[in-house]
Tab-separated table of C-alpha atoms in Angstrom:
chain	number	residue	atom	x	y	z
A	1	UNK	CA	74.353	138.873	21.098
A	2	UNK	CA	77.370	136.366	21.240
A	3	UNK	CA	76.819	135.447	24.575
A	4	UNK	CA	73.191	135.073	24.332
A	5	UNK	CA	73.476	132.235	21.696
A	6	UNK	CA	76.299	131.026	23.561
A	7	UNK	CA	74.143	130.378	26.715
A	8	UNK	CA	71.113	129.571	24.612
A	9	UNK	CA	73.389	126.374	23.364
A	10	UNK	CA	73.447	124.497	26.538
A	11	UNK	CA	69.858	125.097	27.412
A	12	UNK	CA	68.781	123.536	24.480
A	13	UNK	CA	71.205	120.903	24.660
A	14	UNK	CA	69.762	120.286	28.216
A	15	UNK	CA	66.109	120.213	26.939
A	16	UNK	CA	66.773	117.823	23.834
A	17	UNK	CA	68.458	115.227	26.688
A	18	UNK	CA	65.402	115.408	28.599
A	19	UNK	CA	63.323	114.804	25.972
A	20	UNK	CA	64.993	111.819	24.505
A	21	UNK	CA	64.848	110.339	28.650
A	22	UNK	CA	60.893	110.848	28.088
A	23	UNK	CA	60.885	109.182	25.382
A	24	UNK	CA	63.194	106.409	26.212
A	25	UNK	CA	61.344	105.776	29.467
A	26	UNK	CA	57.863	105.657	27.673
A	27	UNK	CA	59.317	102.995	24.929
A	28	UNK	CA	60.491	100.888	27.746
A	29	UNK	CA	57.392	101.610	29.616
A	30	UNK	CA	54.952	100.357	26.652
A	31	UNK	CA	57.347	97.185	25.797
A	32	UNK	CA	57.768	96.097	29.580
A	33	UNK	CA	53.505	96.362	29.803
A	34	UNK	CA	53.521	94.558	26.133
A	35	UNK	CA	55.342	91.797	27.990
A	36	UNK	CA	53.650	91.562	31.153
A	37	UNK	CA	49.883	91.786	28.595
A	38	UNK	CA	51.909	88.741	26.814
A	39	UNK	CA	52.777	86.635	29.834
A	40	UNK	CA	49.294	87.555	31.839
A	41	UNK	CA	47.664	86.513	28.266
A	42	UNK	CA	46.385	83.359	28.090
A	43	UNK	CA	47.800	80.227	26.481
A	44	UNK	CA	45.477	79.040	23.069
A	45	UNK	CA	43.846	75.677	24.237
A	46	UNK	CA	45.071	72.798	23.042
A	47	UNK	CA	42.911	70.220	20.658
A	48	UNK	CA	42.093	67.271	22.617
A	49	UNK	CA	44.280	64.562	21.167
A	50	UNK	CA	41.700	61.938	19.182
A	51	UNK	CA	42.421	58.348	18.553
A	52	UNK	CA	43.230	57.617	14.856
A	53	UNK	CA	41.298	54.609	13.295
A	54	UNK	CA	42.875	51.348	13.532
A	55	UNK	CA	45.732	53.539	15.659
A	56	UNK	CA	47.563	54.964	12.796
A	57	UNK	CA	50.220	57.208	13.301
A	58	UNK	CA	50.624	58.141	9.802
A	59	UNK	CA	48.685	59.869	6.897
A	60	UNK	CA	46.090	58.433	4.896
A	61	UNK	CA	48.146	59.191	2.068
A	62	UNK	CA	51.411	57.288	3.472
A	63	UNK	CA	48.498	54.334	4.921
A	64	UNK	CA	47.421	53.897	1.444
A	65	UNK	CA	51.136	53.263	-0.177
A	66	UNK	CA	52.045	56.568	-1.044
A	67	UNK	CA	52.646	57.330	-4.762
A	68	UNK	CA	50.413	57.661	-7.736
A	69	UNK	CA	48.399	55.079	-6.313
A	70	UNK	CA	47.340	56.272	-3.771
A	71	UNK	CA	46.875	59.690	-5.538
A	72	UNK	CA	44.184	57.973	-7.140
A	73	UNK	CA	42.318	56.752	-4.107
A	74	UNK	CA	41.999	60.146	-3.065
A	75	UNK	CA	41.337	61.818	-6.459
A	76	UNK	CA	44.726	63.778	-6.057
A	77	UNK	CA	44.340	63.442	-9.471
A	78	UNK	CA	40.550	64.167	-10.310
A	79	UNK	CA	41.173	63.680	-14.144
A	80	UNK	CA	42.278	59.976	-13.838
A	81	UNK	CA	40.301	58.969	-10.801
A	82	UNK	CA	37.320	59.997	-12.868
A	83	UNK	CA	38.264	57.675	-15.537
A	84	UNK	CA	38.980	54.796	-13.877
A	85	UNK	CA	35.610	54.796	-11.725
A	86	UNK	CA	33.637	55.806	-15.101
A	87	UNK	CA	35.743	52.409	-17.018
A	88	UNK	CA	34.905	50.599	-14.165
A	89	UNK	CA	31.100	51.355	-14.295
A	90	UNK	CA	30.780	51.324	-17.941
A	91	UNK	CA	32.014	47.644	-18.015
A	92	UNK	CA	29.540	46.855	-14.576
A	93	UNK	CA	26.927	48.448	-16.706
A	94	UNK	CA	28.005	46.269	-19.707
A	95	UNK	CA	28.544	42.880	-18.199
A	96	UNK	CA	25.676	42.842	-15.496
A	97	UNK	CA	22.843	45.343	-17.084
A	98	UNK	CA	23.556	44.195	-20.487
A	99	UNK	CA	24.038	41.179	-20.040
A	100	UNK	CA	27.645	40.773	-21.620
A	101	UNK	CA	29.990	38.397	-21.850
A	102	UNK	CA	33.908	39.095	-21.708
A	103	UNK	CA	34.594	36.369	-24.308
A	104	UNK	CA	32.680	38.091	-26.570
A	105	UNK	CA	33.868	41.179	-26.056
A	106	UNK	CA	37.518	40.169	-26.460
A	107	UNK	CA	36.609	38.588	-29.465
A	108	UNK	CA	34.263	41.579	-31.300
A	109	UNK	CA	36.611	43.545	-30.216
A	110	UNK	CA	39.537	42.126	-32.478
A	111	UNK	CA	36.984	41.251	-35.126
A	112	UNK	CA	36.805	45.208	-35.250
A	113	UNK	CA	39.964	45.966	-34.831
A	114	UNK	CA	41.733	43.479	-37.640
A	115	UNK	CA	38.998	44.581	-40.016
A	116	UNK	CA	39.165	48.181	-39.640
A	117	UNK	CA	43.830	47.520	-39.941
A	118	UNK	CA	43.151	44.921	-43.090
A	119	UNK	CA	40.588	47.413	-45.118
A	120	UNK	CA	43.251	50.301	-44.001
A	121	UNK	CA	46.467	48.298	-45.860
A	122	UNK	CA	44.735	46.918	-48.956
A	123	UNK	CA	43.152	50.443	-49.516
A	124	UNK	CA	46.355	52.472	-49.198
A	125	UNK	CA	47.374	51.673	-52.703
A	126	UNK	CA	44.319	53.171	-54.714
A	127	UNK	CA	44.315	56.380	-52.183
A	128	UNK	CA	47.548	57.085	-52.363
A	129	UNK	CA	48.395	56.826	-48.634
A	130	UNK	CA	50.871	55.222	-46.377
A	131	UNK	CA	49.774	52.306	-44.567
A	132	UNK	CA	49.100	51.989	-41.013
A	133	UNK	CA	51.660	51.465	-38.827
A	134	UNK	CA	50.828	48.243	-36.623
A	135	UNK	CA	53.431	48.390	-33.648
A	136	UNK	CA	54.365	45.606	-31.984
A	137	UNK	CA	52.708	44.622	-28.793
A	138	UNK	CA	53.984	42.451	-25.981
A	139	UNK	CA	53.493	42.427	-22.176
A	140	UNK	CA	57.155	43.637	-20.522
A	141	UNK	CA	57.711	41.388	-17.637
A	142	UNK	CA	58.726	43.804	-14.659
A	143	UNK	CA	54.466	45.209	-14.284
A	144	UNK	CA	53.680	41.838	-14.397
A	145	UNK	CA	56.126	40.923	-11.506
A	146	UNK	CA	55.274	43.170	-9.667
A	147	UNK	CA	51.433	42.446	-9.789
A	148	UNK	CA	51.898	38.841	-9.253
A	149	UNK	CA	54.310	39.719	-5.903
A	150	UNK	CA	51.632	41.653	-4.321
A	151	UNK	CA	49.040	39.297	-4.862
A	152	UNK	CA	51.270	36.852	-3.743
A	153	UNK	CA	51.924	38.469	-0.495
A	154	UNK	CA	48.189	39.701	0.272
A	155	UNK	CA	46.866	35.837	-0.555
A	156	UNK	CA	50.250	34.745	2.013
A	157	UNK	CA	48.934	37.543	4.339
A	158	UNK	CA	45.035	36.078	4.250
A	159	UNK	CA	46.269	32.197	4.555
A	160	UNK	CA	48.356	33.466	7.814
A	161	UNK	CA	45.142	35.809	9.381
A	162	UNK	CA	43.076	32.236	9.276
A	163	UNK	CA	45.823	30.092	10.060
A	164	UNK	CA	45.763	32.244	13.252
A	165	UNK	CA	42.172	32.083	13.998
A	166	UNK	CA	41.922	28.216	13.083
A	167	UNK	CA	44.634	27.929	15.936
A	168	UNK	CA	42.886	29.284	18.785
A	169	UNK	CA	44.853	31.517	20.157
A	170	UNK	CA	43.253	34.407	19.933
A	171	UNK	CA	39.585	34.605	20.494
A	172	UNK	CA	38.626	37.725	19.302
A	173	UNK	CA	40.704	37.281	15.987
A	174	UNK	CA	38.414	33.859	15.195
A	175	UNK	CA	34.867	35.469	15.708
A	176	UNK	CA	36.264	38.263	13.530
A	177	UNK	CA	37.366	36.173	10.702
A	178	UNK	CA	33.771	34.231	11.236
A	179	UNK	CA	31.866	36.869	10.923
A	180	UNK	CA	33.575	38.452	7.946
A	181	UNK	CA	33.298	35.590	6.141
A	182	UNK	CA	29.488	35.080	7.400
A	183	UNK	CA	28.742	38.683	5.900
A	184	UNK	CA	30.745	37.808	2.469
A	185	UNK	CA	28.269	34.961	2.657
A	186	UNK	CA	25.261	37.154	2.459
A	187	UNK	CA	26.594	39.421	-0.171
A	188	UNK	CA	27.530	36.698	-2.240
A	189	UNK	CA	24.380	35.153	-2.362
A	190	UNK	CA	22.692	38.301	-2.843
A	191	UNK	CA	24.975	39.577	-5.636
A	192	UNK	CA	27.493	37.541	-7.929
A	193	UNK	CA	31.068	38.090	-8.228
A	194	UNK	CA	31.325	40.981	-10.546
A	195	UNK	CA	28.916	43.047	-8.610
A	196	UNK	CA	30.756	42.687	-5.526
A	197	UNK	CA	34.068	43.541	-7.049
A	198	UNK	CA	32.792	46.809	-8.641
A	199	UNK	CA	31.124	47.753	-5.222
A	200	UNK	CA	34.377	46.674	-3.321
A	201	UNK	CA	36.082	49.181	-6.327
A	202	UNK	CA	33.476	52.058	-5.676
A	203	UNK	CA	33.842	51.797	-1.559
A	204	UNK	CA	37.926	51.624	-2.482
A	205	UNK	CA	37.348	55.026	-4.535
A	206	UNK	CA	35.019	56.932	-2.237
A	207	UNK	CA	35.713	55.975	1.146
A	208	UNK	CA	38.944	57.128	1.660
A	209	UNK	CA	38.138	61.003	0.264
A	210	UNK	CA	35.203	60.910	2.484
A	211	UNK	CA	37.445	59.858	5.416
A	212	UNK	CA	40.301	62.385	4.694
A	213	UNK	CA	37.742	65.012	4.655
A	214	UNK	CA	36.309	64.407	8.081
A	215	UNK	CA	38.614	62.050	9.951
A	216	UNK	CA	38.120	63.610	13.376
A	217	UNK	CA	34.207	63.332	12.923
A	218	UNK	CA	34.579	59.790	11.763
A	219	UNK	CA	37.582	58.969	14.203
A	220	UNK	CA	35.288	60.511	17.294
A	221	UNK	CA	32.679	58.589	16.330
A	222	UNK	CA	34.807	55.303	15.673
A	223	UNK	CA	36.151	55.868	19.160
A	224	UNK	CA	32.965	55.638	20.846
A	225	UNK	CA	32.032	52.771	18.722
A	226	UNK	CA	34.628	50.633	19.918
A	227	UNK	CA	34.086	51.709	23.180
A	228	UNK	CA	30.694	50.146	23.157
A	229	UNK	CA	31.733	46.833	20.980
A	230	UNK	CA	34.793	46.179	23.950
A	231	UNK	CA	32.100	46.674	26.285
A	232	UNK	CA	29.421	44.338	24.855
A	233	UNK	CA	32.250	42.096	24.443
A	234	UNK	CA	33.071	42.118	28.053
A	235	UNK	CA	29.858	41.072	29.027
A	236	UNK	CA	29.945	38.190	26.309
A	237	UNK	CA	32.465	36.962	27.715
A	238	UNK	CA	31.411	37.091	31.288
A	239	UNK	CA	28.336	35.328	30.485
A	240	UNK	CA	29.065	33.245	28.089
A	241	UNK	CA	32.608	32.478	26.984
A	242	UNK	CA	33.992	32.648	30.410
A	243	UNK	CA	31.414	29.353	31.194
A	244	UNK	CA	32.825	27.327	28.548
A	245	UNK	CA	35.005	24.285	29.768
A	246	UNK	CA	38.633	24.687	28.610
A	247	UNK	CA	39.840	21.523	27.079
A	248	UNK	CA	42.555	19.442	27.891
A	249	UNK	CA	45.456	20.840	25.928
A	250	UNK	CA	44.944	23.642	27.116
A	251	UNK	CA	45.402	22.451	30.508
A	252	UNK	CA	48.158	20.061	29.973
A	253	UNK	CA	49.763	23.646	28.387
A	254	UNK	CA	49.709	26.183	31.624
A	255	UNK	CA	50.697	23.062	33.587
């Protein structure tokens, strides 16, 4: 009986190597077909590679100026977007609809409010209550730097773009500026000043969500557009602008 489980030992010893080779071989098996079904797979296709409006590189978010301000252009913030737009239109509404004045306003305004703070102080007495609390007001001077820097450097940045195209040098950059100014031309005498502000503020509002939401659509579709404008533009010029005499200082220049 000794010997018999002494022989029986090795046997199974023997059987539980050869089973743990099986099993090895078929794990090795299965992961060397796993990689083979991985390199004979086929690589996802790439996107093709669109060209970006105007040829930005960056976000819309970083294109705008980053920071809250640009939050709001793309109603990061839907509470104060919303509020702004609906102040903007309320005083549209107001000024063109109603036909409003801001003077009066201002003025009805502070009628209101000094009425409303000198009723408040005299009556505090007889009701037994505190008086209001008027805090000092005044304008702190850093905002108001700041606003008058940037519209400093976007009127500089305006005076340069038609310095540029009253030069000459550029072609393309003149009949641009032309016909920019030729369409604020037609707006302007189709709407006054106010209503092209608060349609210039409504476009600045709605525009960029609309593009962030489908800026390959848009950006296809730009692509193709420009394709056809450089197009019509080269036969322009081959017709036309190339037939036009160059003047003299231009000559005396290349020579």
């Amino acid at each position: 009986m000794a010997e018999h489980t002494q022989d029986s030992g090795p046997v199974t010893e023997s059987m539980m190597d050869k089973i743990t080779e099986k099993l090895h071989g078929h794990d090795s098996s299965s992961s060397s077909s796993d990689s083979d079904n991985e390199k004979s797979s086929p690589s996802p296709m790439k996107k093709p590679e669109v060209n970006r409006l105007f040829g930005r590189q960056k976000t819309l978010h970083e294109v705008l100026g980053g920071g809250k301000r640009a939050d709001m252009l793309l109603w990061r913030n839907k509470k104060n977007s919303s509020v702004l737009l609906g102040g903007a239109t309320s005083i549209w509404i107001l000024f063109e609809l109603l036909d409003y004045h801001l003077l009066s306003l201002l003025c009805h305004c502070l009628i209101l409010a000094l009425t409303i703070l000198f009723v408040w102080s005299n009556a505090s007495s007889f009701i037994n209550k505190s008086p209001p609390r008027i805090p000092e007001v005044s304008i702190p001077e850093e905002p108001v730097i700041q606003f008058a820097t940037a519209l400093r450097f976007e009127i500089n940045r305006v005076l340069a773009v038609l310095r540029d195209a009253a030069t000459g040098r550029d072609l393309k950059k003149f009949l641009a500026v032309i016909t920019s100014l030729w369409v604020l031309s037609i707006m302007g005498s189709c709407c006054n000043f106010l209503t092209l502000f608060f349609i210039g503020f409504v476009l600045l509002h709605t525009v960029p969500v609309f593009y962030e939401k489908y800026d390959d659509q848009v950006d296809k579709f730009a692509e193709k557009a420009m394709a056809e404008i450089k197009k019509q533009y080269a036969v322009f010029d081959a017709k036309v602008l190339s037939k036009i005499p160059k003047g003299p200082f231009k000559d005396k220049k290349r020579a």
